[in-house]
Tab-separated table of C-alpha atoms and ligand atoms in Angstrom:
chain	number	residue	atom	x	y	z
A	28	UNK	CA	0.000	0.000	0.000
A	29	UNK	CA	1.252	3.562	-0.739
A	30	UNK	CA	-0.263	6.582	0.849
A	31	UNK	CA	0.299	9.973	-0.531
A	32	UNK	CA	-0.162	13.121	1.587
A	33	UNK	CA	-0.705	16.479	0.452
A	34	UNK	CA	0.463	19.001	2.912
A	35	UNK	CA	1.323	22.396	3.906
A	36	UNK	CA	2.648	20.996	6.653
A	37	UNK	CA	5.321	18.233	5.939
A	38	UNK	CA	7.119	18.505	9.607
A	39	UNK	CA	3.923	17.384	11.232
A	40	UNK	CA	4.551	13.778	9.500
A	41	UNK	CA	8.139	12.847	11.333
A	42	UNK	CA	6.267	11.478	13.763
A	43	UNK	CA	5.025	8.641	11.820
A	44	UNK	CA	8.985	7.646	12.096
A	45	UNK	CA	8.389	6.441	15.435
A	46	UNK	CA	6.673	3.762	16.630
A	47	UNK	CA	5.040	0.514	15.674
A	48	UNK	CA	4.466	2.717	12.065
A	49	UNK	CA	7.865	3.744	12.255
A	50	UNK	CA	9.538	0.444	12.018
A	51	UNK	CA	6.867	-0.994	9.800
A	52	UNK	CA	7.821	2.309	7.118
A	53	UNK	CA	11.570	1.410	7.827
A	54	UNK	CA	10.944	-2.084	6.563
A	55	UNK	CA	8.786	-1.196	3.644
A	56	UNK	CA	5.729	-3.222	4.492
A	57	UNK	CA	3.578	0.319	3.228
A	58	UNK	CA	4.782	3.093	1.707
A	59	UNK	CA	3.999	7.238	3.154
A	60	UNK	CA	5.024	9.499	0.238
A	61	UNK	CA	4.231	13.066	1.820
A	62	UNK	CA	4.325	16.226	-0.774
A	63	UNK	CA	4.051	20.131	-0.158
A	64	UNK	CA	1.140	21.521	-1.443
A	65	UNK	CA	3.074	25.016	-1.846
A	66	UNK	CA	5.748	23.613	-3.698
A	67	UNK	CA	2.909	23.958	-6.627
A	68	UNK	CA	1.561	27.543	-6.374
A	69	UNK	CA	2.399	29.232	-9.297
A	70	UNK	CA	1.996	32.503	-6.938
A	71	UNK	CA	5.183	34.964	-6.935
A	72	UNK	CA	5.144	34.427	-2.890
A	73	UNK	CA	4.069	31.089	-2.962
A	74	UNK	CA	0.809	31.477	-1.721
A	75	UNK	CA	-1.950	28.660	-1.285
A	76	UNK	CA	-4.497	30.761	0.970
A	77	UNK	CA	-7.024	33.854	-0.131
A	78	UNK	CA	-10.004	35.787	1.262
A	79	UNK	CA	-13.564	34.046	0.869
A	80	UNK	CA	-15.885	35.060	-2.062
A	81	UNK	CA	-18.787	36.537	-0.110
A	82	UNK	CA	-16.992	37.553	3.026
A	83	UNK	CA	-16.907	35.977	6.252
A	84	UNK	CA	-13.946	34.837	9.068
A	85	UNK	CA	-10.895	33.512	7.529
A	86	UNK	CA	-9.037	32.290	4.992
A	87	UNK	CA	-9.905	29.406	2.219
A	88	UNK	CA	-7.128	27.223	0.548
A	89	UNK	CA	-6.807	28.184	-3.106
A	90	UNK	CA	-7.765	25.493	-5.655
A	91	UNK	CA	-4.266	26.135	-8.355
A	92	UNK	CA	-2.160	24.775	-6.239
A	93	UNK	CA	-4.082	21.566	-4.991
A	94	UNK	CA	-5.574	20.574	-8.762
A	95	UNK	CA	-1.675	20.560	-9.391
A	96	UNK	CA	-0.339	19.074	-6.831
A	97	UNK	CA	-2.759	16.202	-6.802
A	98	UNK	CA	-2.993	15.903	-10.571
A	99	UNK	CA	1.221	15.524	-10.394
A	100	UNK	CA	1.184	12.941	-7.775
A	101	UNK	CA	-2.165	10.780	-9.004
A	102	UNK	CA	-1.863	11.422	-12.858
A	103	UNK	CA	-3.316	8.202	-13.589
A	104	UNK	CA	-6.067	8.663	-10.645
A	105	UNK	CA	-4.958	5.755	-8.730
A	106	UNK	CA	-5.835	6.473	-5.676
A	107	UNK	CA	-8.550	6.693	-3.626
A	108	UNK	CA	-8.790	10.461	-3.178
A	109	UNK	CA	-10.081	11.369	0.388
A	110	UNK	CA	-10.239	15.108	1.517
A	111	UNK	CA	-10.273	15.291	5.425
A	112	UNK	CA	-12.789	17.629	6.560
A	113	UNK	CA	-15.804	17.845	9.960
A	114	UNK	CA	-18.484	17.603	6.939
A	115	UNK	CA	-16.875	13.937	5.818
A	116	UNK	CA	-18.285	10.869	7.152
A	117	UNK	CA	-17.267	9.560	10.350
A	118	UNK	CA	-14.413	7.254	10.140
A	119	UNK	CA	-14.705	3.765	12.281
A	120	UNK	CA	-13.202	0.565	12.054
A	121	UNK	CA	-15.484	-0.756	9.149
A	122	UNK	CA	-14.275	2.175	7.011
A	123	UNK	CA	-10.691	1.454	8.305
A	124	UNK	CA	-10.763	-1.640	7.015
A	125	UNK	CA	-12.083	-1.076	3.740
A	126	UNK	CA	-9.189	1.304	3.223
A	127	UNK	CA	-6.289	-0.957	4.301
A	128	UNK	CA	-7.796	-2.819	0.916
A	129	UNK	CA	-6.841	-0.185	-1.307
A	130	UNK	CA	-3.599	0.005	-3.147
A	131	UNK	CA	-3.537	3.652	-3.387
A	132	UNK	CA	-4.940	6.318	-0.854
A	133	UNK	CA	-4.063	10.023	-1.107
A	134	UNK	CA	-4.978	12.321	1.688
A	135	UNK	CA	-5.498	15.483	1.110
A	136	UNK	CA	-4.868	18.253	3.926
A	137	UNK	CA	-6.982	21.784	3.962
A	138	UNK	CA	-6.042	24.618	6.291
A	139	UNK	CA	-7.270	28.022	7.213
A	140	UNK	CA	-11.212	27.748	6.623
A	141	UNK	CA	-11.190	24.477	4.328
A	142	UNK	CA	-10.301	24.744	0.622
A	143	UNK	CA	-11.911	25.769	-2.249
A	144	UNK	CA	-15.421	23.881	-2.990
A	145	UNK	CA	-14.610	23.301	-6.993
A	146	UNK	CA	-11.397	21.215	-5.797
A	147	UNK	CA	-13.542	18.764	-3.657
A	148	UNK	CA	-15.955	18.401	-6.824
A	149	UNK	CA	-13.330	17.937	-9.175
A	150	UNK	CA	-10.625	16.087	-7.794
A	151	UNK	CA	-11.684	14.080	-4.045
A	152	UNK	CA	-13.559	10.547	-4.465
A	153	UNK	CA	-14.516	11.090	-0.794
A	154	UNK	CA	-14.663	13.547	2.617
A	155	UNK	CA	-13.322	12.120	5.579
A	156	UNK	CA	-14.024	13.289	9.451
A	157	UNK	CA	-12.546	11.636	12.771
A	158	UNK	CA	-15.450	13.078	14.399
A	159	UNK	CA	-17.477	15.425	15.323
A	160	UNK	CA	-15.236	18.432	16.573
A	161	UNK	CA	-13.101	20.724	14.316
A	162	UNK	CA	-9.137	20.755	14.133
A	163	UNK	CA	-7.134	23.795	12.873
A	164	UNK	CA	-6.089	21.676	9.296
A	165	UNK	CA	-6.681	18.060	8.587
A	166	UNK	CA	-3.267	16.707	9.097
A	167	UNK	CA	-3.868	15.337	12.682
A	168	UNK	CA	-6.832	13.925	11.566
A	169	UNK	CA	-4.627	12.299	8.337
A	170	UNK	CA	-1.867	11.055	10.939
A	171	UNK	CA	-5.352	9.013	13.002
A	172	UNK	CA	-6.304	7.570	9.306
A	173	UNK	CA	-2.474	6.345	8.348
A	174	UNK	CA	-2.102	4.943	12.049
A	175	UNK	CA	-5.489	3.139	11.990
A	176	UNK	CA	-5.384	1.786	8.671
A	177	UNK	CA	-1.541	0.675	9.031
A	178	UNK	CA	-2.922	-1.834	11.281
A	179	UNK	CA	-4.415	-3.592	8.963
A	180	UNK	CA	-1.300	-3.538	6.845
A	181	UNK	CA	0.891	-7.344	6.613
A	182	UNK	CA	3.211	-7.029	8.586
A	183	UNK	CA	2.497	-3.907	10.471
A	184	UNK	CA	1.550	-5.799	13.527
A	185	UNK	CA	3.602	-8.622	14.945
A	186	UNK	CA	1.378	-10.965	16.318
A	187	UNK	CA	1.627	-9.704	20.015
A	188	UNK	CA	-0.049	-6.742	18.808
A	189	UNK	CA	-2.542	-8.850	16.548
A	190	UNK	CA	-6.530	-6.961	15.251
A	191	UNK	CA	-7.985	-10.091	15.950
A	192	UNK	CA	-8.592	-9.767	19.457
A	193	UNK	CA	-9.468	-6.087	20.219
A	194	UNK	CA	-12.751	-3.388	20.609
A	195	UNK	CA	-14.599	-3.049	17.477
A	196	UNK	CA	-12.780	-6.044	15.730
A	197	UNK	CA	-16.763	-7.881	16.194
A	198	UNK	CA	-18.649	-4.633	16.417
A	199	UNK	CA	-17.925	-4.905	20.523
A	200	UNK	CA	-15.671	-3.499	23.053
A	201	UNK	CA	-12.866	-5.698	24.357
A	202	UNK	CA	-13.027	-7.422	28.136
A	203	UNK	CA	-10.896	-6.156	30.403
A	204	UNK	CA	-7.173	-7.247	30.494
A	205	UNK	CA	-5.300	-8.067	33.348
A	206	UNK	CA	-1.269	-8.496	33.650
A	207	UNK	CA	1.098	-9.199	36.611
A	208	UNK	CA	1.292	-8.655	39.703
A	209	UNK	CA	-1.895	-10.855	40.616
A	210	UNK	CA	-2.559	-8.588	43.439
A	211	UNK	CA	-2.291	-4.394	43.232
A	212	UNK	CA	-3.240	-2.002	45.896
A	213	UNK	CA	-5.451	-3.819	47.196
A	214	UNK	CA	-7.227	-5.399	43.795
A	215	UNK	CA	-7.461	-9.031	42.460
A	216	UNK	CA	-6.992	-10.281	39.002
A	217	UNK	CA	-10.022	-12.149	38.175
A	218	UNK	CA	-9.376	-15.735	39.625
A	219	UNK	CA	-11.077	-17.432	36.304
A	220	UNK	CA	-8.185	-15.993	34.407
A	221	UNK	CA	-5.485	-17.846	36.634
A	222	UNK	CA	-7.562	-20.692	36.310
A	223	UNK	CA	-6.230	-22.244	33.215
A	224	UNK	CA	-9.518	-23.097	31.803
A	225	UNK	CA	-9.375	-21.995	27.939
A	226	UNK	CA	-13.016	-22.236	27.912
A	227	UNK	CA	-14.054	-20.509	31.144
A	228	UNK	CA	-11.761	-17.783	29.807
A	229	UNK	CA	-13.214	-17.396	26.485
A	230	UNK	CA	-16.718	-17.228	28.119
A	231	UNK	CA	-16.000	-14.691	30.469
A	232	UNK	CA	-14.284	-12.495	28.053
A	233	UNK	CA	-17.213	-13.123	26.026
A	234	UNK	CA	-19.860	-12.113	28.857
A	235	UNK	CA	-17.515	-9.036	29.657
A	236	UNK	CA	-17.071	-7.613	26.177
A	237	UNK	CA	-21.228	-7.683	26.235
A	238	UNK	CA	-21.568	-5.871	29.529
A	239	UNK	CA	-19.090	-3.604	28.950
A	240	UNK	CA	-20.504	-2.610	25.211
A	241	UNK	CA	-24.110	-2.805	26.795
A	242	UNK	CA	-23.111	-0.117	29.164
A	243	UNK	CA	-20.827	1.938	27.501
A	244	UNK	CA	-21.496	1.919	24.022
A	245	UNK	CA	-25.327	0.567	23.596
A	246	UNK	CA	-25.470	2.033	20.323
A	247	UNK	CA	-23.097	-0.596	18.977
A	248	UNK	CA	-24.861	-3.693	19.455
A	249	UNK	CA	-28.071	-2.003	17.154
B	46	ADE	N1	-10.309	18.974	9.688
B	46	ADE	C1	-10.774	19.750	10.694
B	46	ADE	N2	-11.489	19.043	11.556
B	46	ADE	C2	-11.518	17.757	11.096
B	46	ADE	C3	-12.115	16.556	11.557
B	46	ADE	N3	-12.853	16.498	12.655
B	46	ADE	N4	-11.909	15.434	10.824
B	46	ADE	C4	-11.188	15.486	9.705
B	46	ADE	N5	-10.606	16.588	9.227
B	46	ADE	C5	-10.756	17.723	9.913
């Protein structure tokens, strides 16, 4: 998989070379190509931003540099073009998924007061939020999709860190987990997980996810 980032903010992405995504880049199992946006404005001064038509607070990403700088680094339209914005649908692990699939993602990044409307009819397959509160530019919410959907990735994971077992991987929330000592401040581990039992385990991890979803996210088992 190769992800391509548009940016006007290419520093924000060194922190992908940390990390479980870190070494997984470092080996090559996916690919994060990550391009300037204002390395394509054909503006004396290199400017990407200008005033709303209409008025109003702000500033609005012009659309000359980002029809150039996508069309130069998806010339063949490839990828999956997905503009991150608070008007996108909601990303969850369903969508996640679907997009560790796809051979080709570009992300494109808006700052100031969004971008220009004509570039998200012409050139973005699809609008992208991480929920329902606004950021200052989409690149934090671009760094959530490349972590999330890395997961998915061969080889991202070792098998300590596996999707298999984890919230959301059967539309639940996981049971809780439990690691040494057997006794802290004063608290237990549950005495069916010492037990040995495979089964008993499995059942009560079961009967846990289910409360646990039941009372903190009831919405999910609709
Ligand atoms: N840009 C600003 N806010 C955002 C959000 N919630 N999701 C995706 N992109 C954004």
């Amino acid at each position: 998989m190769r992800i391509e980032v548009l940016t006007l903010f290419p520093e924000i992405y060194r922190s992908l070379d940390v990390g479980i995504i870190g070494k997984a880049l470092k080996k090559n199992a996916f690919e994060v190509n990550v391009t300037n946006i204002r390395d394509y404005s054909l503006d004396k001064h290199k400017r990407c931003d200008d005033y709303p038509y209409g008025g109003g607070p702000g500033m609005l990403m012009t659309p000359q540099p980002l029809h150039d700088a996508i069309s130069a680094v998806d010339p063949d339209r490839r990828c999956v073009r997905i503009y991150l914005s608070p008007k996108g649908v909601t990303l969850n692990q369903n969508l996640v998924r679907e997009l560790s699939s796809k051979e080709n993602i570009m992300l494109i990044n808006g700052f100031y007061e969004g971008i220009d409307q004509r570039i998200i009819d012409l050139d973005v397959d699809m609008e992208l939020s991480i929920g329902d509160y606004v950021l200052t530019g989409g690149d934090l919410a671009s760094l959530v999709v490349i972590n999330a959907v890395a997961r998915y990735v061969p080889d991202v994971l070792g098998r300590q860190e596996s999707t298999e077992e984890e919230s959301f991987s059967d539309g639940m929330l996981e049971y809780p987990q439990y690691t040494r000592p057997q006794e802290f401040m004063g608290l237990s581990v549950p005495e069916v997980l010492l037990s040995g039992n495979h089964a008993e385990i499995a059942k009560w991890r079961k009967e846990q996810s289910e409360k646990i979803t039941e009372n903190k996210r009831p919405d999910l088992l609709k």
